[in-house]
Amino acid sequence: MIEVRELSKNYNGMPVLNGIDLDINDNETLVILGPSGQGKTVFIKSLVRLIEPDSGTIRYDGIDVLTLPKRKFIAIQKKIAFVFQDNALFDFLNVKENLSLYLRMHSKLSEKEIFKEVLRAIEFVRMNEEVLDKYPEELSGGMMKRIAIARAIIQQPCYMFYDEPTTGLDEANVEMVVELIHKFKKRVCKFEKRVCATVVIVTHDIHLMHAVSDRVVLLKEGKIVFVGKKEEISEESLHRLYDTGVRDDL
Ligand SMILES: Nc1ncnc2c1ncn2[C@@H]1O[C@H](COP(=O)(O)OP(=O)(O)OP(=O)(O)O)[C@@H](O)[C@H]1O
Ligand SMILES: [Mg+2]
């Protein structure tokens, strides 16, 4: 379980996260929805310590990670994978090298064993070996997203964080991402030896929210304005979220 209390972050004297309280339950898929510039990325990156908030606490299974020395955070960090909005693949490495990197750095697996894991990850995202020699610039947006998901999966995380996973993708690739989010939930985490698949997604995409969420958070001006099931979200609360109504780009 992840417990967030009174989480705040200012930039240039302006509050971006404004005292956020939230519990994220084990194995749920939580979708955080909000318009542009409302603090979604700052929030999700704070949850994994890519951004240090100014105040507040974040507890993973009772452990306060913000006060934990970085080296002690590593054990928790190993259970966390993050799929960045821009995928953040290394453009000077081919797909095989991008996918192998984590295991080379953080495991004692042999090159042969790493290659086996790479093939499993590629299969997981429904791609084949041909892609392994390609460089990120040779991939379409949809393929790049699948490789970014494969690179996250290879860590065998318990927690998957996605920042805008469907932005810029066509309908077929959006459905692929939806399928992969569902598929991840069925994996057994190597740390816990049980299904352990907590998913947190920040997005503008109402279709994605409907397709995958167990619970939804609406975020506005760095504050949570709604937490509940998707069925409980009224048209009115979406209108309020987006001021004048659901925007054209949603
Ligand atoms: N490093 C930074 N320095 C200064 N301001 C920042 C920084 N990072 C974020 N901000 C500001 O914080 C606010 C929230 O940014 P954030 O990226 O979290 O929004 P978002 O909800 O993810 O938006 P989008 O949907 O466009 O991705 C914005 O006004 C942004 O300009
Ligand atoms: Mg963002």
Short mmCIF file of C-alpha atoms and ligand atoms in Angstrom, two decimals:
data_model
loop_
_atom_site.label_atom_id
_atom_site.label_comp_id
_atom_site.label_asym_id
_atom_site.label_seq_id
_atom_site.Cartn_x
_atom_site.Cartn_y
_atom_site.Cartn_z
CA MET A 1 0.00 0.00 0.00
CA ILE A 2 1.16 3.51 -0.72
CA GLU A 3 0.01 6.18 1.72
CA VAL A 4 0.45 9.82 0.74
CA ARG A 5 -0.10 12.54 3.31
CA GLU A 6 -0.05 16.33 2.99
CA LEU A 7 2.21 16.17 -0.06
CA SER A 8 3.19 19.62 -1.28
CA LYS A 9 5.52 21.03 -3.91
CA ASN A 10 6.02 24.62 -4.99
CA TYR A 11 7.78 25.93 -8.07
CA ASN A 12 8.76 29.59 -8.09
CA GLY A 13 6.54 30.23 -5.09
CA MET A 14 3.51 28.71 -6.83
CA PRO A 15 1.90 25.60 -5.32
CA VAL A 16 1.90 22.72 -7.81
CA LEU A 17 1.00 20.00 -5.30
CA ASN A 18 -1.18 21.41 -2.60
CA GLY A 19 -1.45 19.04 0.37
CA ILE A 20 -2.35 15.77 -1.33
CA ASP A 21 -3.73 12.93 0.81
CA LEU A 22 -4.23 9.60 -0.96
CA ASP A 23 -4.10 5.87 -0.25
CA ILE A 24 -3.16 3.61 -3.16
CA ASN A 25 -4.25 0.04 -2.45
CA ASP A 26 -2.30 -3.08 -3.36
CA ASN A 27 -3.18 -4.47 -6.77
CA GLU A 28 -5.52 -1.69 -7.75
CA THR A 29 -5.33 0.27 -10.98
CA LEU A 30 -5.63 3.90 -10.01
CA VAL A 31 -6.11 6.48 -12.75
CA ILE A 32 -5.32 10.11 -11.98
CA LEU A 33 -7.15 12.33 -14.42
CA GLY A 34 -6.73 16.04 -14.89
CA PRO A 35 -6.20 18.80 -17.45
CA SER A 36 -2.79 20.00 -18.51
CA GLY A 37 -0.55 21.70 -15.98
CA GLN A 38 -2.42 20.49 -12.88
CA GLY A 39 0.52 18.67 -11.30
CA LYS A 40 -0.06 15.12 -12.56
CA THR A 41 3.52 14.52 -13.67
CA VAL A 42 4.99 16.24 -10.62
CA PHE A 43 2.79 14.03 -8.43
CA ILE A 44 3.60 10.71 -10.07
CA LYS A 45 7.31 11.50 -10.21
CA SER A 46 7.20 12.48 -6.52
CA LEU A 47 5.73 9.06 -5.72
CA VAL A 48 8.86 7.37 -7.09
CA ARG A 49 11.32 10.02 -5.82
CA LEU A 50 12.23 11.35 -9.24
CA ILE A 51 11.09 14.68 -7.79
CA GLU A 52 11.62 15.58 -4.13
CA PRO A 53 8.49 17.23 -2.72
CA ASP A 54 8.82 20.15 -0.28
CA SER A 55 6.79 18.53 2.49
CA GLY A 56 4.55 15.62 3.32
CA THR A 57 5.06 11.88 3.60
CA ILE A 58 4.92 8.91 1.23
CA ARG A 59 4.83 5.45 2.82
CA TYR A 60 5.29 2.18 0.94
CA ASP A 61 3.96 -0.62 3.19
CA GLY A 62 4.50 1.64 6.17
CA ILE A 63 8.03 2.76 5.23
CA ASP A 64 8.43 6.52 4.95
CA VAL A 65 10.46 6.75 1.74
CA LEU A 66 11.11 10.50 1.73
CA THR A 67 13.25 10.29 4.87
CA LEU A 68 14.88 7.04 3.79
CA PRO A 69 18.52 7.38 2.68
CA LYS A 70 18.73 6.80 -1.10
CA ARG A 71 20.71 3.57 -0.64
CA LYS A 72 17.97 2.12 1.58
CA PHE A 73 15.33 3.20 -0.92
CA ILE A 74 16.92 0.90 -3.52
CA ALA A 75 15.10 -2.22 -2.22
CA ILE A 76 11.76 -0.46 -2.75
CA GLN A 77 12.93 1.13 -5.99
CA LYS A 78 13.58 -2.32 -7.45
CA LYS A 79 9.86 -3.04 -7.17
CA ILE A 80 8.97 0.16 -9.04
CA ALA A 81 8.87 0.68 -12.79
CA PHE A 82 8.02 3.91 -14.56
CA VAL A 83 6.84 4.32 -18.15
CA PHE A 84 7.63 7.90 -19.14
CA GLN A 85 5.42 9.97 -21.40
CA ASP A 86 8.28 10.32 -23.91
CA ASN A 87 9.37 6.69 -23.26
CA ALA A 88 12.90 7.82 -22.30
CA LEU A 89 14.63 5.09 -24.32
CA PHE A 90 18.35 5.64 -24.83
CA ASP A 91 18.62 6.67 -28.48
CA PHE A 92 22.25 5.57 -28.76
CA LEU A 93 21.35 2.00 -27.72
CA ASN A 94 19.40 -0.47 -29.82
CA VAL A 95 16.26 -2.14 -28.47
CA LYS A 96 18.13 -5.19 -27.19
CA GLU A 97 20.59 -2.99 -25.30
CA ASN A 98 17.82 -0.76 -23.95
CA LEU A 99 16.01 -3.82 -22.63
CA SER A 100 19.16 -5.49 -21.23
CA LEU A 101 20.46 -2.46 -19.38
CA TYR A 102 18.49 -2.82 -16.16
CA LEU A 103 19.39 -6.49 -15.69
CA ARG A 104 23.05 -5.82 -16.53
CA MET A 105 23.16 -3.16 -13.83
CA HIS A 106 20.95 -4.70 -11.16
CA SER A 107 21.17 -8.48 -11.50
CA LYS A 108 23.80 -11.17 -11.56
CA LEU A 109 22.26 -12.88 -14.59
CA SER A 110 24.56 -14.08 -17.36
CA GLU A 111 24.27 -12.53 -20.84
CA LYS A 112 22.45 -15.68 -21.99
CA GLU A 113 19.93 -15.41 -19.16
CA ILE A 114 19.48 -11.70 -19.80
CA PHE A 115 18.76 -12.44 -23.45
CA LYS A 116 16.09 -14.93 -22.38
CA GLU A 117 14.44 -12.23 -20.26
CA VAL A 118 14.64 -9.78 -23.17
CA LEU A 119 12.86 -12.29 -25.42
CA ARG A 120 10.17 -12.82 -22.77
CA ALA A 121 9.64 -9.08 -22.47
CA ILE A 122 9.39 -8.69 -26.25
CA GLU A 123 6.88 -11.50 -26.38
CA PHE A 124 4.92 -9.89 -23.54
CA VAL A 125 4.40 -6.75 -25.64
CA ARG A 126 3.54 -8.86 -28.71
CA MET A 127 6.65 -8.06 -30.72
CA ASN A 128 9.24 -10.35 -32.25
CA GLU A 129 13.02 -10.61 -32.32
CA GLU A 130 13.35 -8.52 -35.47
CA VAL A 131 12.89 -5.37 -33.42
CA LEU A 132 15.92 -6.05 -31.20
CA ASP A 133 18.51 -4.62 -33.61
CA LYS A 134 16.57 -1.45 -34.27
CA TYR A 135 17.33 1.93 -32.72
CA PRO A 136 14.54 4.01 -31.11
CA GLU A 137 14.49 6.50 -34.01
CA GLU A 138 13.56 3.63 -36.35
CA LEU A 139 10.44 2.79 -34.32
CA SER A 140 6.92 4.16 -34.64
CA GLY A 141 5.33 5.85 -31.61
CA GLY A 142 3.32 2.72 -30.83
CA MET A 143 6.35 0.43 -31.08
CA MET A 144 8.37 2.76 -28.88
CA LYS A 145 5.67 2.69 -26.21
CA ARG A 146 5.62 -1.10 -26.30
CA ILE A 147 9.41 -1.22 -25.88
CA ALA A 148 9.15 1.25 -22.98
CA ILE A 149 6.57 -1.08 -21.39
CA ALA A 150 8.79 -4.11 -22.09
CA ARG A 151 11.70 -2.35 -20.41
CA ALA A 152 9.53 -1.71 -17.35
CA ILE A 153 8.20 -5.29 -17.28
CA ILE A 154 11.70 -6.75 -17.37
CA GLN A 155 12.24 -5.37 -13.86
CA GLN A 156 9.37 -7.58 -12.66
CA PRO A 157 7.97 -4.67 -10.69
CA CYS A 158 5.18 -4.74 -8.13
CA TYR A 159 4.31 -1.12 -8.89
CA MET A 160 3.91 0.21 -12.42
CA PHE A 161 3.63 3.94 -12.97
CA TYR A 162 2.58 5.31 -16.34
CA ASP A 163 2.69 8.98 -17.32
CA GLU A 164 0.24 9.63 -20.18
CA PRO A 165 0.72 6.21 -21.79
CA THR A 166 -1.70 6.82 -24.67
CA THR A 167 -0.84 10.40 -25.64
CA GLY A 168 -0.06 10.68 -29.35
CA LEU A 169 -1.04 7.08 -30.15
CA ASP A 170 -3.62 5.98 -32.71
CA GLU A 171 -6.64 3.92 -31.72
CA ALA A 172 -5.04 0.52 -32.38
CA ASN A 173 -2.02 1.38 -30.25
CA VAL A 174 -4.23 2.80 -27.49
CA GLU A 175 -6.02 -0.57 -27.37
CA MET A 176 -2.64 -2.33 -27.28
CA VAL A 177 -1.61 -0.24 -24.26
CA VAL A 178 -4.94 -1.02 -22.58
CA GLU A 179 -4.33 -4.73 -23.17
CA LEU A 180 -0.78 -4.56 -21.81
CA ILE A 181 -1.95 -2.73 -18.68
CA HIS A 182 -4.47 -5.54 -18.05
CA LYS A 183 -1.90 -8.24 -18.87
CA PHE A 184 0.59 -6.88 -16.35
CA LYS A 185 -1.97 -7.36 -13.58
CA LYS A 186 -1.80 -11.12 -14.01
CA ARG A 187 1.93 -11.46 -13.39
CA VAL A 188 3.36 -12.81 -10.17
CA CYS A 189 5.88 -10.49 -8.57
CA LYS A 190 9.22 -12.13 -7.90
CA PHE A 191 9.64 -10.26 -4.62
CA GLU A 192 6.35 -11.24 -3.09
CA LYS A 193 5.81 -14.60 -4.85
CA ARG A 194 2.21 -13.59 -5.41
CA VAL A 195 0.28 -11.40 -7.77
CA CYS A 196 1.46 -7.96 -6.84
CA ALA A 197 0.58 -5.46 -9.45
CA THR A 198 -0.33 -1.99 -8.35
CA VAL A 199 -0.78 0.34 -11.29
CA VAL A 200 -0.89 4.14 -11.17
CA ILE A 201 -1.62 6.02 -14.38
CA VAL A 202 -1.82 9.75 -14.94
CA THR A 203 -3.68 10.77 -18.05
CA HIS A 204 -6.01 13.11 -19.91
CA ASP A 205 -7.52 10.09 -21.64
CA ILE A 206 -11.08 9.44 -20.45
CA HIS A 207 -11.32 6.34 -22.66
CA LEU A 208 -8.23 4.87 -20.95
CA MET A 209 -9.69 5.74 -17.55
CA HIS A 210 -12.88 3.83 -18.41
CA ALA A 211 -10.96 0.89 -19.86
CA VAL A 212 -8.56 0.16 -17.00
CA SER A 213 -9.38 1.98 -13.74
CA ASP A 214 -10.51 0.38 -10.50
CA ARG A 215 -10.54 3.84 -8.91
CA VAL A 216 -10.17 7.34 -10.22
CA VAL A 217 -8.68 10.51 -8.78
CA LEU A 218 -9.51 13.88 -10.29
CA LEU A 219 -6.68 16.35 -9.81
CA LYS A 220 -7.10 20.08 -10.19
CA GLU A 221 -4.61 22.81 -9.31
CA GLY A 222 -2.54 20.37 -7.28
CA LYS A 223 -5.51 19.22 -5.20
CA ILE A 224 -7.61 16.09 -5.27
CA VAL A 225 -11.19 17.09 -6.06
CA PHE A 226 -12.64 13.55 -6.35
CA VAL A 227 -11.69 9.98 -5.43
CA GLY A 228 -13.98 7.10 -6.26
CA LYS A 229 -15.12 4.57 -8.83
CA LYS A 230 -15.49 5.64 -12.46
CA GLU A 231 -19.24 4.95 -12.23
CA GLU A 232 -19.49 7.63 -9.54
CA ILE A 233 -17.98 10.40 -11.66
CA SER A 234 -20.72 12.71 -12.79
CA GLU A 235 -20.68 14.68 -16.01
CA GLU A 236 -20.81 17.73 -13.77
CA SER A 237 -17.59 16.84 -11.95
CA LEU A 238 -15.83 16.34 -15.29
CA HIS A 239 -17.20 19.71 -16.46
CA ARG A 240 -15.97 21.31 -13.27
CA LEU A 241 -12.59 19.67 -13.73
CA TYR A 242 -12.22 21.13 -17.18
CA ASP A 243 -14.04 24.42 -16.31
CA THR A 244 -16.07 24.77 -19.47
CA GLY A 245 -16.66 21.14 -20.25
CA VAL A 246 -14.78 18.20 -21.68
CA ARG A 247 -12.13 19.57 -23.97
CA ASP A 248 -11.85 18.69 -27.66
CA ASP A 249 -8.49 17.00 -27.20
CA LEU A 250 -9.75 14.48 -24.67
N1 LIG B 1 10.94 21.81 -12.94
C1 LIG B 1 9.95 22.72 -12.92
N2 LIG B 1 10.22 24.02 -12.73
C2 LIG B 1 9.23 24.95 -12.68
N3 LIG B 1 7.92 24.65 -12.83
C3 LIG B 1 7.58 23.37 -13.03
C4 LIG B 1 8.59 22.32 -13.10
N4 LIG B 1 7.95 21.14 -13.29
C5 LIG B 1 6.64 21.43 -13.36
N5 LIG B 1 6.41 22.75 -13.21
C6 LIG B 1 5.11 23.42 -13.24
O1 LIG B 1 4.21 22.67 -12.43
C7 LIG B 1 2.91 22.67 -13.01
C8 LIG B 1 2.42 21.26 -13.12
O2 LIG B 1 3.23 20.57 -14.04
P1 LIG B 1 2.97 19.05 -14.44
O3 LIG B 1 4.00 18.71 -15.45
O4 LIG B 1 2.89 18.20 -13.22
O5 LIG B 1 1.53 19.13 -15.11
P2 LIG B 1 0.68 17.96 -15.77
O6 LIG B 1 -0.62 17.90 -15.03
O7 LIG B 1 1.49 16.71 -15.82
O8 LIG B 1 0.41 18.53 -17.22
P3 LIG B 1 0.36 17.79 -18.64
O9 LIG B 1 -1.00 17.15 -18.70
O10 LIG B 1 0.51 18.88 -19.62
O11 LIG B 1 1.48 16.79 -18.69
C9 LIG B 1 3.02 23.39 -14.34
O12 LIG B 1 2.56 24.70 -14.19
C10 LIG B 1 4.50 23.38 -14.64
O13 LIG B 1 4.88 24.49 -15.37
MG MG B 2 2.35 15.66 -17.39
#
